[in-house]
Amino acid sequence: MVRIDGIAVAAKVMEETRIRIAALAKRGITPGLAVVLVGDDPASRAYVRSKDRKAAELGLHSVKKELSADTTQAELLAVVAELNADPSIHGILVQSPPPPQIDEAEIVKAIDPRKDVDGFHPVNVAKLAMEDPTGFVPCTPLGCIRLLIEAGIETAGRKAVVVGRSMIVGKPMALLLMKRGLGGDATVTVAHSRTRDLAAVTREADIVIAAIGRPNFLGADHIREGAVVIDVGINRIEDPSTPKGYRLVGDVDYDAVADKCAAITPVPGGVGPMTIAMLMSNCVSAAERLNA
Ligand code: NDP
């Protein structure tokens, strides 16, 4: 069994990104990333802090906008408009989930698609579906494909089952796996909460991508001998033996399936580090394209 090391692959992506940043610096360009946080959800705050820290580490121009929980839709749209117009900013993201008074879909549509480094704008969703490489692809599924490529896992002609159909992970993941070329050309099935006999569906798969949001949900019964498993899930479960009182587990019961797998990503240390590395890479791509 190969344990796919997301920390090592993320470090490689960051190194490539550093080289691209140095090339831009020679032209007097510093990629700028703006992360907007509305409200004080602790998990969102932690994500924003780590994105800001990584951007700063790479020498990006990093702007963190923290808005109060009672920010109105109009106020948030005004912040997005300001960032769209700011030439020092190449990537914009609004941390999800926003408070209930905010219409998230409208906010995503307001972001200039050329600065939409999360790849959530309808223009970028369409470009992914159309296999147009000028769009931005959501960072987590992009990171999963990179992990498969780096681990030398053939996807062409193989059966992949994606469990989850969210716009952030499941759907773009399926589109990437069925895309023509390296890391694609798979025969893809998408499963979700209405799928009948999920275990029978996932047992057919050479490659299982789990993006469900339920701790240790896929067990030995779901995975066939020799399958490759990419576990996107990040779930907190109580664990009084740890200093924080909780620990992170994936959507796959790692201990139950690892011995059956040809390769598997751990949680933490698998997909998680890739997401942030791909975000930095997307931000540098935005700076390159806006200055082409
Ligand atoms: P969503 O809640 O948006 O989507 C979950 C999907 O799982 C839905 O499509 C849902 O089906 C499906 N599902 C739920 N229950 C079942 C079930 N019993 N059987 C089959 N399918 C089921 O979650 P996300 O896609 O945003 O995230 C998924 C996981 O990935 C979470 O643990 C999240 O924390 C993690 N994540 C990790 C990231 C990383 O960087 N590693 C980044 C983003 C997310 P239906 O559509 O029918 O409701």
Tab-separated table of C-alpha atoms and ligand atoms in Angstrom:
chain	number	residue	atom	x	y	z
A	1	MET	CA	0.000	0.000	0.000
A	2	VAL	CA	1.290	3.442	-0.928
A	3	ARG	CA	0.446	6.277	1.432
A	4	ILE	CA	0.153	9.305	-0.844
A	5	ASP	CA	2.017	12.155	0.839
A	6	GLY	CA	0.085	15.374	0.282
A	7	ILE	CA	2.561	17.409	2.302
A	8	ALA	CA	5.442	16.439	-0.013
A	9	VAL	CA	3.463	17.029	-3.222
A	10	ALA	CA	2.173	20.369	-1.892
A	11	ALA	CA	5.781	21.397	-1.160
A	12	LYS	CA	6.673	20.561	-4.778
A	13	VAL	CA	3.769	22.693	-6.072
A	14	MET	CA	4.847	25.553	-3.806
A	15	GLU	CA	8.417	25.282	-5.151
A	16	GLU	CA	7.157	25.521	-8.746
A	17	THR	CA	5.017	28.467	-7.714
A	18	ARG	CA	8.036	30.215	-6.164
A	19	ILE	CA	9.893	29.933	-9.489
A	20	ARG	CA	6.934	31.507	-11.321
A	21	ILE	CA	6.743	34.280	-8.703
A	22	ALA	CA	10.455	34.997	-9.223
A	23	ALA	CA	9.888	35.248	-13.000
A	24	LEU	CA	7.050	37.740	-12.415
A	25	ALA	CA	9.220	39.693	-9.950
A	26	LYS	CA	11.801	40.229	-12.700
A	27	ARG	CA	9.037	42.001	-14.628
A	28	GLY	CA	8.139	44.086	-11.559
A	29	ILE	CA	4.938	42.137	-10.862
A	30	THR	CA	3.930	40.840	-7.421
A	31	PRO	CA	0.855	38.593	-7.463
A	32	GLY	CA	-1.803	39.888	-5.084
A	33	LEU	CA	-4.361	37.746	-3.251
A	34	ALA	CA	-7.340	39.188	-1.394
A	35	VAL	CA	-9.212	36.966	1.043
A	36	VAL	CA	-12.506	38.303	2.349
A	37	LEU	CA	-13.986	36.948	5.566
A	38	VAL	CA	-17.449	37.946	6.704
A	39	GLY	CA	-18.280	37.152	10.321
A	40	ASP	CA	-16.333	35.259	12.934
A	41	ASP	CA	-16.845	31.548	12.275
A	42	PRO	CA	-13.749	30.000	13.945
A	43	ALA	CA	-13.094	27.397	11.212
A	44	SER	CA	-13.374	30.054	8.453
A	45	ARG	CA	-11.096	32.352	10.431
A	46	ALA	CA	-8.509	29.559	10.700
A	47	TYR	CA	-8.691	28.870	6.921
A	48	VAL	CA	-8.314	32.564	6.108
A	49	ARG	CA	-5.352	32.878	8.468
A	50	SER	CA	-3.570	29.941	6.869
A	51	LYS	CA	-4.207	31.246	3.328
A	52	ASP	CA	-2.883	34.668	4.347
A	53	ARG	CA	0.165	33.088	6.020
A	54	LYS	CA	1.009	30.920	2.995
A	55	ALA	CA	0.613	33.875	0.641
A	56	ALA	CA	2.891	36.006	2.814
A	57	GLU	CA	5.442	33.145	3.025
A	58	LEU	CA	5.616	33.080	-0.775
A	59	GLY	CA	6.099	36.847	-0.908
A	60	LEU	CA	2.691	37.528	-2.444
A	61	HIS	CA	0.903	40.791	-1.799
A	62	SER	CA	-1.688	39.439	0.621
A	63	VAL	CA	-4.752	41.401	1.676
A	64	LYS	CA	-7.077	40.092	4.369
A	65	LYS	CA	-10.445	41.854	4.616
A	66	GLU	CA	-12.321	40.975	7.777
A	67	LEU	CA	-15.886	42.248	7.774
A	68	SER	CA	-18.352	42.126	10.637
A	69	ALA	CA	-21.051	39.424	10.826
A	70	ASP	CA	-23.774	42.018	10.090
A	71	THR	CA	-22.218	43.125	6.764
A	72	THR	CA	-24.953	43.623	4.159
A	73	GLN	CA	-25.018	42.168	0.650
A	74	ALA	CA	-24.531	45.688	-0.771
A	75	GLU	CA	-21.508	46.332	1.441
A	76	LEU	CA	-19.913	43.033	0.449
A	77	LEU	CA	-20.614	43.692	-3.246
A	78	ALA	CA	-18.892	47.075	-2.830
A	79	VAL	CA	-15.793	45.364	-1.366
A	80	VAL	CA	-15.727	42.899	-4.281
A	81	ALA	CA	-16.084	45.768	-6.797
A	82	GLU	CA	-13.201	47.591	-5.172
A	83	LEU	CA	-10.983	44.474	-5.351
A	84	ASN	CA	-12.030	43.826	-8.971
A	85	ALA	CA	-10.816	47.331	-9.840
A	86	ASP	CA	-7.576	47.122	-7.826
A	87	PRO	CA	-4.651	46.384	-10.192
A	88	SER	CA	-2.488	45.121	-7.302
A	89	ILE	CA	-4.970	42.287	-6.668
A	90	HIS	CA	-5.019	39.303	-9.057
A	91	GLY	CA	-6.938	36.750	-6.990
A	92	ILE	CA	-10.069	37.299	-4.917
A	93	LEU	CA	-11.850	34.831	-2.716
A	94	VAL	CA	-14.706	35.202	-0.300
A	95	GLN	CA	-14.470	32.592	2.440
A	96	SER	CA	-17.422	30.229	2.604
A	97	PRO	CA	-19.874	29.975	4.318
A	98	PRO	CA	-20.941	33.620	4.690
A	99	PRO	CA	-23.624	34.644	7.227
A	100	PRO	CA	-27.260	33.963	6.181
A	101	GLN	CA	-28.080	37.499	4.986
A	102	ILE	CA	-25.489	37.080	2.205
A	103	ASP	CA	-26.481	35.527	-1.137
A	104	GLU	CA	-23.270	33.637	-1.844
A	105	ALA	CA	-24.086	32.793	-5.466
A	106	GLU	CA	-24.552	36.499	-6.267
A	107	ILE	CA	-21.249	37.365	-4.608
A	108	VAL	CA	-19.415	34.703	-6.617
A	109	LYS	CA	-20.949	36.089	-9.830
A	110	ALA	CA	-19.744	39.590	-8.899
A	111	ILE	CA	-16.088	38.526	-8.771
A	112	ASP	CA	-14.203	39.247	-12.000
A	113	PRO	CA	-13.821	35.715	-13.506
A	114	ARG	CA	-10.200	36.564	-14.329
A	115	LYS	CA	-9.588	36.996	-10.571
A	116	ASP	CA	-11.784	34.086	-9.444
A	117	VAL	CA	-8.946	31.878	-8.157
A	118	ASP	CA	-11.428	29.561	-6.391
A	119	GLY	CA	-12.931	28.692	-9.796
A	120	PHE	CA	-16.523	29.098	-8.606
A	121	HIS	CA	-17.720	31.782	-11.073
A	122	PRO	CA	-20.155	30.425	-13.710
A	123	VAL	CA	-17.710	31.411	-16.475
A	124	ASN	CA	-15.008	29.266	-14.906
A	125	VAL	CA	-17.415	26.391	-14.252
A	126	ALA	CA	-18.348	26.487	-17.949
A	127	LYS	CA	-14.712	26.649	-19.023
A	128	LEU	CA	-13.949	23.527	-16.981
A	129	ALA	CA	-16.875	21.703	-18.568
A	130	MET	CA	-15.704	22.856	-22.006
A	131	GLU	CA	-12.080	21.864	-21.289
A	132	ASP	CA	-10.997	25.453	-21.909
A	133	PRO	CA	-7.638	25.847	-20.143
A	134	THR	CA	-8.020	29.633	-19.707
A	135	GLY	CA	-10.397	29.168	-16.762
A	136	PHE	CA	-9.734	28.545	-13.095
A	137	VAL	CA	-10.413	25.123	-11.605
A	138	PRO	CA	-11.482	24.709	-7.945
A	139	CYS	CA	-8.391	24.110	-5.827
A	140	THR	CA	-9.364	20.915	-3.988
A	141	PRO	CA	-10.213	18.739	-7.013
A	142	LEU	CA	-7.253	20.230	-8.870
A	143	GLY	CA	-5.086	19.109	-5.953
A	144	CYS	CA	-6.581	15.601	-6.039
A	145	ILE	CA	-5.703	15.199	-9.719
A	146	ARG	CA	-2.184	16.386	-9.045
A	147	LEU	CA	-1.843	13.799	-6.249
A	148	LEU	CA	-2.932	11.040	-8.646
A	149	ILE	CA	-0.443	12.207	-11.271
A	150	GLU	CA	2.438	12.525	-8.803
A	151	ALA	CA	1.694	9.074	-7.360
A	152	GLY	CA	1.920	7.679	-10.902
A	153	ILE	CA	-1.669	6.446	-10.882
A	154	GLU	CA	-3.113	5.831	-14.306
A	155	THR	CA	-6.589	7.305	-14.718
A	156	ALA	CA	-7.130	6.713	-18.448
A	157	GLY	CA	-9.727	4.044	-19.082
A	158	ARG	CA	-10.130	3.287	-15.381
A	159	LYS	CA	-13.350	3.372	-13.405
A	160	ALA	CA	-13.541	6.291	-10.992
A	161	VAL	CA	-16.351	6.814	-8.508
A	162	VAL	CA	-16.728	10.259	-6.966
A	163	VAL	CA	-18.875	10.240	-3.826
A	164	GLY	CA	-20.326	13.754	-3.447
A	165	ARG	CA	-21.740	16.198	-5.982
A	166	SER	CA	-20.935	19.612	-4.483
A	167	MET	CA	-19.893	22.510	-6.705
A	168	ILE	CA	-16.681	22.826	-4.664
A	169	VAL	CA	-15.461	19.239	-4.843
A	170	GLY	CA	-17.646	16.471	-6.320
A	171	LYS	CA	-18.808	18.014	-9.607
A	172	PRO	CA	-15.517	19.613	-10.661
A	173	MET	CA	-13.719	16.410	-9.586
A	174	ALA	CA	-15.893	14.363	-11.940
A	175	LEU	CA	-15.316	16.844	-14.784
A	176	LEU	CA	-11.543	16.715	-14.268
A	177	LEU	CA	-11.458	12.922	-14.207
A	178	MET	CA	-13.413	12.699	-17.460
A	179	LYS	CA	-11.419	15.443	-19.184
A	180	ARG	CA	-9.140	14.388	-22.014
A	181	GLY	CA	-5.432	13.988	-21.172
A	182	LEU	CA	-3.131	13.415	-18.212
A	183	GLY	CA	-5.027	12.767	-14.966
A	184	GLY	CA	-8.263	12.373	-16.939
A	185	ASP	CA	-9.846	10.030	-19.474
A	186	ALA	CA	-11.447	8.011	-16.662
A	187	THR	CA	-14.899	6.428	-16.815
A	188	VAL	CA	-16.655	8.396	-14.112
A	189	THR	CA	-19.628	7.679	-11.856
A	190	VAL	CA	-20.891	10.290	-9.403
A	191	ALA	CA	-22.641	9.001	-6.273
A	192	HIS	CA	-24.549	11.039	-3.663
A	193	SER	CA	-27.027	10.685	-0.818
A	194	ARG	CA	-29.734	9.307	-3.132
A	195	THR	CA	-27.490	6.604	-4.602
A	196	ARG	CA	-28.845	3.096	-4.013
A	197	ASP	CA	-26.437	0.543	-2.547
A	198	LEU	CA	-23.455	2.864	-2.408
A	199	ALA	CA	-21.078	0.059	-1.418
A	200	ALA	CA	-21.914	-1.876	-4.602
A	201	VAL	CA	-21.184	1.255	-6.659
A	202	THR	CA	-17.884	2.141	-4.967
A	203	ARG	CA	-16.689	-1.510	-5.014
A	204	GLU	CA	-16.699	-1.283	-8.817
A	205	ALA	CA	-14.175	1.540	-8.725
A	206	ASP	CA	-10.471	1.454	-9.495
A	207	ILE	CA	-10.314	4.966	-8.017
A	208	VAL	CA	-12.619	6.226	-5.258
A	209	ILE	CA	-12.795	9.937	-4.417
A	210	ALA	CA	-14.640	10.552	-1.155
A	211	ALA	CA	-16.081	14.071	-0.672
A	212	ILE	CA	-19.001	13.433	1.641
A	213	GLY	CA	-18.416	15.224	4.945
A	214	ARG	CA	-19.125	12.198	7.175
A	215	PRO	CA	-16.399	10.830	9.448
A	216	ASN	CA	-15.044	7.381	8.496
A	217	PHE	CA	-18.107	6.793	6.306
A	218	LEU	CA	-16.539	4.515	3.684
A	219	GLY	CA	-15.334	1.233	5.176
A	220	ALA	CA	-13.831	-2.047	4.012
A	221	ASP	CA	-17.126	-3.049	2.443
A	222	HIS	CA	-17.007	-0.041	0.072
A	223	ILE	CA	-13.526	-0.526	-1.336
A	224	ARG	CA	-12.281	-3.341	-3.519
A	225	GLU	CA	-8.861	-4.936	-3.226
A	226	GLY	CA	-6.238	-2.879	-5.090
A	227	ALA	CA	-8.276	0.321	-5.385
A	228	VAL	CA	-6.852	3.831	-5.080
A	229	VAL	CA	-8.581	6.046	-2.515
A	230	ILE	CA	-8.458	9.831	-2.368
A	231	ASP	CA	-10.071	11.069	0.831
A	232	VAL	CA	-11.179	14.698	0.623
A	233	GLY	CA	-13.108	14.673	3.898
A	234	ILE	CA	-12.027	16.759	6.845
A	235	ASN	CA	-14.141	15.966	9.891
A	236	ARG	CA	-13.594	16.785	13.530
A	237	ILE	CA	-14.314	13.979	15.958
A	238	GLU	CA	-14.127	14.201	19.725
A	239	ASP	CA	-10.976	12.745	21.232
A	240	PRO	CA	-10.398	13.574	24.893
A	241	SER	CA	-6.897	12.079	24.675
A	242	THR	CA	-5.705	14.983	22.491
A	243	PRO	CA	-4.845	18.456	23.865
A	244	LYS	CA	-7.589	20.073	21.740
A	245	GLY	CA	-10.177	17.450	22.661
A	246	TYR	CA	-10.740	16.522	19.016
A	247	ARG	CA	-8.905	15.144	16.020
A	248	LEU	CA	-9.396	15.242	12.264
A	249	VAL	CA	-10.500	12.218	10.289
A	250	GLY	CA	-11.503	11.732	6.672
A	251	ASP	CA	-14.638	10.369	5.045
A	252	VAL	CA	-12.859	7.026	4.708
A	253	ASP	CA	-12.113	4.690	7.607
A	254	TYR	CA	-8.372	4.660	6.925
A	255	ASP	CA	-7.491	1.804	9.287
A	256	ALA	CA	-10.251	-0.408	7.909
A	257	VAL	CA	-9.360	0.042	4.224
A	258	ALA	CA	-5.639	0.899	4.019
A	259	ASP	CA	-4.465	-2.717	3.721
A	260	LYS	CA	-6.822	-3.349	0.794
A	261	CYS	CA	-5.737	-0.267	-1.160
A	262	ALA	CA	-3.032	0.086	-3.760
A	263	ALA	CA	-2.711	3.711	-2.622
A	264	ILE	CA	-4.552	6.016	-0.226
A	265	THR	CA	-4.318	9.585	1.051
A	266	PRO	CA	-4.211	10.088	4.832
A	267	VAL	CA	-6.189	12.705	6.757
A	268	PRO	CA	-4.583	14.971	7.748
A	269	GLY	CA	-1.625	15.237	5.361
A	270	GLY	CA	-3.336	14.203	2.125
A	271	VAL	CA	-5.674	16.444	0.142
A	272	GLY	CA	-5.741	19.283	2.710
A	273	PRO	CA	-2.247	20.703	2.041
A	274	MET	CA	-2.861	20.439	-1.715
A	275	THR	CA	-5.864	22.758	-1.624
A	276	ILE	CA	-3.882	25.700	-0.327
A	277	ALA	CA	-0.925	24.973	-2.637
A	278	MET	CA	-3.258	24.958	-5.671
A	279	LEU	CA	-4.819	28.217	-4.482
A	280	MET	CA	-1.401	29.872	-4.492
A	281	SER	CA	-0.702	28.405	-7.926
A	282	ASN	CA	-4.050	29.687	-9.248
A	283	CYS	CA	-3.301	33.151	-7.876
A	284	VAL	CA	0.044	33.225	-9.676
A	285	SER	CA	-1.700	32.027	-12.874
A	286	ALA	CA	-4.114	34.954	-12.505
A	287	ALA	CA	-1.210	37.393	-12.221
A	288	GLU	CA	0.497	35.821	-15.261
A	289	ARG	CA	-2.675	35.971	-17.366
A	290	LEU	CA	-3.606	39.509	-16.339
A	291	ASN	CA	-0.090	40.607	-17.328
A	292	ALA	CA	0.298	38.497	-20.473
B	1	NDP	P1	-21.141	19.060	0.784
B	1	NDP	O1	-21.846	18.878	2.074
B	1	NDP	O2	-21.383	20.276	-0.026
B	1	NDP	O3	-21.412	17.785	-0.150
B	1	NDP	C1	-21.415	16.496	0.371
B	1	NDP	C2	-21.853	15.524	-0.688
B	1	NDP	O4	-21.853	14.218	-0.101
B	1	NDP	C3	-23.255	15.789	-1.221
B	1	NDP	O5	-23.271	15.697	-2.614
B	1	NDP	C4	-24.092	14.703	-0.569
B	1	NDP	O6	-25.170	14.238	-1.370
B	1	NDP	C5	-23.080	13.593	-0.414
B	1	NDP	N1	-23.513	12.709	0.671
B	1	NDP	C6	-23.910	13.058	1.915
B	1	NDP	N2	-24.284	11.972	2.608
B	1	NDP	C7	-24.133	10.921	1.780
B	1	NDP	C8	-24.380	9.528	1.906
B	1	NDP	N3	-24.869	9.020	3.035
B	1	NDP	N4	-24.108	8.735	0.852
B	1	NDP	C9	-23.631	9.250	-0.294
B	1	NDP	N5	-23.383	10.566	-0.470
B	1	NDP	C10	-23.632	11.383	0.551
B	1	NDP	O7	-19.584	18.910	1.148
B	1	NDP	P2	-18.270	19.385	0.348
B	1	NDP	O8	-18.236	18.793	-1.001
B	1	NDP	O9	-18.071	20.837	0.494
B	1	NDP	O10	-17.157	18.693	1.264
B	1	NDP	C11	-17.069	17.294	1.407
B	1	NDP	C12	-15.992	16.960	2.429
B	1	NDP	O11	-14.749	17.433	1.970
B	1	NDP	C13	-16.185	17.610	3.804
B	1	NDP	O12	-15.658	16.720	4.797
B	1	NDP	C14	-15.306	18.833	3.761
B	1	NDP	O13	-14.866	19.228	5.032
B	1	NDP	C15	-14.181	18.318	2.921
B	1	NDP	N6	-13.447	19.356	2.194
B	1	NDP	C16	-12.101	19.292	2.243
B	1	NDP	C17	-11.340	20.189	1.559
B	1	NDP	C18	-9.864	20.039	1.602
B	1	NDP	O14	-9.155	20.979	1.380
B	1	NDP	N7	-9.361	18.828	1.843
B	1	NDP	C19	-11.933	21.297	0.812
B	1	NDP	C20	-13.385	21.228	0.730
B	1	NDP	C21	-14.096	20.298	1.425
B	1	NDP	P3	-26.435	15.180	-1.762
B	1	NDP	O15	-25.937	16.088	-2.842
B	1	NDP	O16	-27.443	14.214	-2.240
B	1	NDP	O17	-26.808	15.900	-0.499
